[in-house]
mmCIF file of C-alpha atoms in Angstrom:
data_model
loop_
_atom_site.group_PDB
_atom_site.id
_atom_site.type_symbol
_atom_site.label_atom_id
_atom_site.label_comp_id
_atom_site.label_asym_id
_atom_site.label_seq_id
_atom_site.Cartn_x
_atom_site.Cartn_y
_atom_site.Cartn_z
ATOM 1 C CA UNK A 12 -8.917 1.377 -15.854
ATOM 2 C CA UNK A 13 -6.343 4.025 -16.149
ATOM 3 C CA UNK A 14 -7.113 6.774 -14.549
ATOM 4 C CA UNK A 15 -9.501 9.580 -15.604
ATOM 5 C CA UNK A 16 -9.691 11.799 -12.144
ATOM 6 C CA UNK A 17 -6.747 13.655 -10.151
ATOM 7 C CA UNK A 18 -6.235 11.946 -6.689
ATOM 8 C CA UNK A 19 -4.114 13.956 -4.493
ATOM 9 C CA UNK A 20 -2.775 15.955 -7.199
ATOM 10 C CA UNK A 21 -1.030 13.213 -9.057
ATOM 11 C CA UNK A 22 -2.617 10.759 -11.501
ATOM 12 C CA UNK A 23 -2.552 6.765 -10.154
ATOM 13 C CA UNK A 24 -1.588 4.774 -12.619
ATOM 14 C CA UNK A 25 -4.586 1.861 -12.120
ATOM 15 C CA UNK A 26 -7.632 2.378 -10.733
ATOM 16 C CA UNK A 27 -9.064 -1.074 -9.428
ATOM 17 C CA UNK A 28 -12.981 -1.300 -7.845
ATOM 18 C CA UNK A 29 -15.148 -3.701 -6.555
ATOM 19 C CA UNK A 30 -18.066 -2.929 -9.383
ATOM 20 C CA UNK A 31 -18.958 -0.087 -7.265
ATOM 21 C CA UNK A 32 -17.597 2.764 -9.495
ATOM 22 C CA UNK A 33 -17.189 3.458 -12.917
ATOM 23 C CA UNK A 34 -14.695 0.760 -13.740
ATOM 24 C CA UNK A 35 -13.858 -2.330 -11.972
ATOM 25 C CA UNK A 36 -10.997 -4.746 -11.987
ATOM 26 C CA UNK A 37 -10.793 -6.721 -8.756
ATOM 27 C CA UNK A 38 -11.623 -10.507 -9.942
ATOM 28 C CA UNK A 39 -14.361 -12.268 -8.344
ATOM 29 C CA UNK A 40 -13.884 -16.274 -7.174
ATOM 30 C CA UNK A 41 -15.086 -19.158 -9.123
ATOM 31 C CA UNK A 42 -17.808 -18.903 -5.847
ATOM 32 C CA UNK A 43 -18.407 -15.118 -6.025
ATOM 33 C CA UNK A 44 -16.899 -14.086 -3.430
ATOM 34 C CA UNK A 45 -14.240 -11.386 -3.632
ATOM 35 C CA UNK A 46 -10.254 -11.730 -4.197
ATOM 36 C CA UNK A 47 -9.381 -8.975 -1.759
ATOM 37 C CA UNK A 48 -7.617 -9.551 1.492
ATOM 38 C CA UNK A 49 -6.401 -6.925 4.023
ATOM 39 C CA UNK A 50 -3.472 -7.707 5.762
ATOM 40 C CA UNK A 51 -1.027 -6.099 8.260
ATOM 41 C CA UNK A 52 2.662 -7.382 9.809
ATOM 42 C CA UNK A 53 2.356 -8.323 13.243
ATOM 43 C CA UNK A 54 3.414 -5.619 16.317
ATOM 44 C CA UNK A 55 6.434 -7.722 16.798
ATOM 45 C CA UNK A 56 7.739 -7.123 12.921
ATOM 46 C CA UNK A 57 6.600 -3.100 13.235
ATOM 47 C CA UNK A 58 9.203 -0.902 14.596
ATOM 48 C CA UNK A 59 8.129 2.322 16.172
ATOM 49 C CA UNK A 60 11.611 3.482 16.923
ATOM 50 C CA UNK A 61 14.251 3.656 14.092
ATOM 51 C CA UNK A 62 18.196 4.756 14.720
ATOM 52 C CA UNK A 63 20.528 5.182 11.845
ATOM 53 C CA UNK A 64 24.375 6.098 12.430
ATOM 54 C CA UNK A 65 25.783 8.496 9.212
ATOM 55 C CA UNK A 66 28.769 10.687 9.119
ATOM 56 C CA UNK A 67 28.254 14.179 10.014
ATOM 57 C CA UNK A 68 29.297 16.649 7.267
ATOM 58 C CA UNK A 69 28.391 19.463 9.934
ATOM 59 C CA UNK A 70 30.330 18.041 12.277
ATOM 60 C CA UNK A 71 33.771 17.254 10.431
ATOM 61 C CA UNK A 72 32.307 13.840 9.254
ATOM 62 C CA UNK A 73 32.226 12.617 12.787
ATOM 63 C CA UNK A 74 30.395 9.175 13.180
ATOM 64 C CA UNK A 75 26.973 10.384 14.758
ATOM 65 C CA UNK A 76 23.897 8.730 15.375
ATOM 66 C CA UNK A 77 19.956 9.654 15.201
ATOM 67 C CA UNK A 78 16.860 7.799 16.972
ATOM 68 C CA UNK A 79 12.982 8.593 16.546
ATOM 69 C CA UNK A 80 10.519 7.151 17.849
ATOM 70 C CA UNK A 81 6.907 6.850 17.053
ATOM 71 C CA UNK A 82 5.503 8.288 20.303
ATOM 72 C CA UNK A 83 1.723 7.535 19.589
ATOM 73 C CA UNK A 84 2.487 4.144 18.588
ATOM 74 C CA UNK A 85 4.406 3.306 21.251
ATOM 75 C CA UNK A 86 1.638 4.458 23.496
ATOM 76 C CA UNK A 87 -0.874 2.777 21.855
ATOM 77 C CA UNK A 88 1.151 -0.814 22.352
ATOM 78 C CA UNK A 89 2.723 0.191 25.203
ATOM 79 C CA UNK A 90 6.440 -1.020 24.412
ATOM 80 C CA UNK A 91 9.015 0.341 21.933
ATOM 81 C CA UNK A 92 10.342 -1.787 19.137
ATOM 82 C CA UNK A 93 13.551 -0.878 17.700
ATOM 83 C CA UNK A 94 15.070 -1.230 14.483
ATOM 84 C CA UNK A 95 17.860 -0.015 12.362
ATOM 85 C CA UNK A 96 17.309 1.794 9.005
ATOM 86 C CA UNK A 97 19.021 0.139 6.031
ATOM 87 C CA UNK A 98 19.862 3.918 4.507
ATOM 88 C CA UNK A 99 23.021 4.587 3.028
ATOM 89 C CA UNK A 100 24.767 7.951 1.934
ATOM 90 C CA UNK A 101 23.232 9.777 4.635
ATOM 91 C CA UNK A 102 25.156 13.289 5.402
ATOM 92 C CA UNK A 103 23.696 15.149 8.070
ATOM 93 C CA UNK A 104 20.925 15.424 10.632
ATOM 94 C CA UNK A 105 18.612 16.893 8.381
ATOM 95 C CA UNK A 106 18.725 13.956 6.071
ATOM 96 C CA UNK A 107 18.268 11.451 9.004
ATOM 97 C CA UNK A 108 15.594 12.731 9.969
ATOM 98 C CA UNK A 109 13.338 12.917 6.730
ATOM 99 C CA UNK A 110 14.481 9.299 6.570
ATOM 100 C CA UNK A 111 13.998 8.180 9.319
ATOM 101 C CA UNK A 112 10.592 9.606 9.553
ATOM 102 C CA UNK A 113 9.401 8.267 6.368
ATOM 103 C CA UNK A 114 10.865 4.973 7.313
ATOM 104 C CA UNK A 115 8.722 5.043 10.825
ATOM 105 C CA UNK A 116 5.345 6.195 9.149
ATOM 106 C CA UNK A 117 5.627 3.585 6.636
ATOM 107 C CA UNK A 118 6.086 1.198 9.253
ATOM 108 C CA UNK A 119 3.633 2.504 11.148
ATOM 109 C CA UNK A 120 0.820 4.535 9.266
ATOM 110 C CA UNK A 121 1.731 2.386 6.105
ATOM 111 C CA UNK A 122 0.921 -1.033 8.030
ATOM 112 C CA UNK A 123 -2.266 -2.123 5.651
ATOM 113 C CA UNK A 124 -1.784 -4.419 2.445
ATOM 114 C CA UNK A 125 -4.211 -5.124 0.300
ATOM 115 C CA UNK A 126 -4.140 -8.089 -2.114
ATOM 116 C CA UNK A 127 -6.577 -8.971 -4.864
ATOM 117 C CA UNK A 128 -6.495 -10.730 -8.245
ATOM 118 C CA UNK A 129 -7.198 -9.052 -11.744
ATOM 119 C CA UNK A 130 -7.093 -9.831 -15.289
ATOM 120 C CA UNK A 131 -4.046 -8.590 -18.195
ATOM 121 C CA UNK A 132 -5.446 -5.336 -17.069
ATOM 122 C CA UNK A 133 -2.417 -5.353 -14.893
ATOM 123 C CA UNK A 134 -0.114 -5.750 -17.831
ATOM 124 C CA UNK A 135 1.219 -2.140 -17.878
ATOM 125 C CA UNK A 136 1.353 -1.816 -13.717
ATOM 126 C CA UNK A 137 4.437 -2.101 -12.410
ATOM 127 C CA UNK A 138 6.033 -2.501 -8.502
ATOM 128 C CA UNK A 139 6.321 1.107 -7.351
ATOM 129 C CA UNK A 140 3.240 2.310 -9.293
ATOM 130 C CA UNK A 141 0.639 4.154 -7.209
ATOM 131 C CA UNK A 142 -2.925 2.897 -7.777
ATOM 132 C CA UNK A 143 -6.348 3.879 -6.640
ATOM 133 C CA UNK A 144 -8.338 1.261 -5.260
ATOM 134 C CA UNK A 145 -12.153 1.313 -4.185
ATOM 135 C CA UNK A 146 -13.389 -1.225 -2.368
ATOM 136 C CA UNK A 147 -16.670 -0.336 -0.607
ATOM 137 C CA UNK A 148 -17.046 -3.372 1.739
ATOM 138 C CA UNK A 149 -14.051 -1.947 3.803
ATOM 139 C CA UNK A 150 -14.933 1.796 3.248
ATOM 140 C CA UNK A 151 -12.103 2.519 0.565
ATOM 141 C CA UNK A 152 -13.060 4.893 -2.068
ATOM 142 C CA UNK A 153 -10.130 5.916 -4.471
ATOM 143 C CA UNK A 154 -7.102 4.760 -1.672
ATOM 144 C CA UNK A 155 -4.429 5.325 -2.930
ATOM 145 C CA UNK A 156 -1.833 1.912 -2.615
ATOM 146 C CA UNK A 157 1.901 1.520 -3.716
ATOM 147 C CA UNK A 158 2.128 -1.762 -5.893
ATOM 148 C CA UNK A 159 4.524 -4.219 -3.880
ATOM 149 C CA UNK A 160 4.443 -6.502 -5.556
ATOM 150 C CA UNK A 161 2.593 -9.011 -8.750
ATOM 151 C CA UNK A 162 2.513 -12.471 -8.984
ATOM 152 C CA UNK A 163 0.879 -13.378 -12.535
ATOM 153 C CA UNK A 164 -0.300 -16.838 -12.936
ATOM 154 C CA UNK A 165 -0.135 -18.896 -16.497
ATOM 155 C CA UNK A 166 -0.161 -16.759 -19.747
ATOM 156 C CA UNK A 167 -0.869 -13.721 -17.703
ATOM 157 C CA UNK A 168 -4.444 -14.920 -17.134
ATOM 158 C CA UNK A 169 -4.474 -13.657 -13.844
ATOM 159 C CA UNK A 170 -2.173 -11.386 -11.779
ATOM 160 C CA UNK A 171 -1.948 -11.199 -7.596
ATOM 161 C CA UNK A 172 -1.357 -7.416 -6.807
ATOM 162 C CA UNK A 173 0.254 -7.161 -3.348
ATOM 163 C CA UNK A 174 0.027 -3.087 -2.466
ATOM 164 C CA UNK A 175 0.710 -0.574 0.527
ATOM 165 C CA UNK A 176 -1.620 1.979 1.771
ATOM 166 C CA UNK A 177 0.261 4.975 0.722
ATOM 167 C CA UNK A 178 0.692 8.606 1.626
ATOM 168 C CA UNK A 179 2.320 11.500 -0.123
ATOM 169 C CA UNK A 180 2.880 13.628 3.486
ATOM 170 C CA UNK A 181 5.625 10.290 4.407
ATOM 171 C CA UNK A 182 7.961 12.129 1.417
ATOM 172 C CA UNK A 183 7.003 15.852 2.156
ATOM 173 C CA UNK A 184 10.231 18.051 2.880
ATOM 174 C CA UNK A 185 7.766 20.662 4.562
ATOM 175 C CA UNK A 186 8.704 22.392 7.910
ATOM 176 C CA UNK A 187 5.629 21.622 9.250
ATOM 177 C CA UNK A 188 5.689 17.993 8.997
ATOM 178 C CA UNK A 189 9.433 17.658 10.032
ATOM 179 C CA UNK A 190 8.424 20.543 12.986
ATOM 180 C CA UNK A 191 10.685 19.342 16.113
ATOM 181 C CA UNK A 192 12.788 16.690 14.591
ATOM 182 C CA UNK A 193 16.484 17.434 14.325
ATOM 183 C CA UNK A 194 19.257 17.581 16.382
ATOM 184 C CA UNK A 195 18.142 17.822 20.317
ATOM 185 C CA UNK A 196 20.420 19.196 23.560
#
């Protein structure tokens, strides 16, 4: 159902339940059973460190280099695993940072999928979208989820909604959420 109810101060564009709220939307199995699965990648493909290399436009476009890490993370596993953002265009340490950070707690904080089947209700939801789901068996009650991905079957009959667990804070330019990143002695 599209949605009737702020959630986080922005309007999701689906809102999918198990039958427990208002509205529904998650298709049940010929058997009953439901047509959600949680999944997560694996440690291995889950960086908790992230380096990018950009030109410096404070620095008379010097090649430079920035590396984060995801200190809890890497505590919690024991072992770093590095990657290299993708980003392009990047000018300055400022920039790298609010990058790489998002980058990290996506790959980090942002490690649940959720996949489940609906009807043409999908029709107007697109990859991108934000959507609310509710699914009480798992304790999820208006979750907000980033569409991924949809895989509709034959004639639309049925569509496969592949989302991530989403959080506006990853995208926030606020001081207190990039607090000691930057350039360090």
């Amino acid at each position: 159902m599209c949605s009737s109810d702020l959630l986080n101060d922005g309007w999701p564009a689906y809102e999918f339940s198990d039958s427990s709220g208002p509205f529904s939307g998650i298709v049940r199995n010929p058997n009953g059973t439901s047509t959600v699965r949680l999944s997560s990648r694996s440690i291995a493909e889950t960086s908790n460190r992230m380096s990018v290399e950009f030109q410096d436009e404070s620095n008379e476009y010097q090649q430079d280099s920035l590396s984060l890490v995801d200190s809890d993370d890497s505590g919690l596993i024991g072992y770093e695993i590095s990657s290299q953002s993708t980003a392009l265009g990047i000018a300055n340490f400022s920039q790298a940072t609010r990058v790489l950070l998002r980058q990290l707690d996506k790959s980090t904080k942002g490690n649940l999928f959720v996949q489940f089947q609906t009807s043409f209700r999908a029709l107007k939801v697109r990859p991108g979208d934000i959507i609310a789901v509710t699914y009480l068996k798992e304790g999820f009650e208006r979750v907000p989820f980033r569409v991924v991905k949809l895989s509709p079957a034959t004639n639309y009959q049925l569509v496969t909604i592949l989302a991530q667990v989403h959080d506006d804070d990853w995208y926030s330019d606020n001081p207190a959420v990039l607090g000691g990143a930057g350039r360090q002695p």
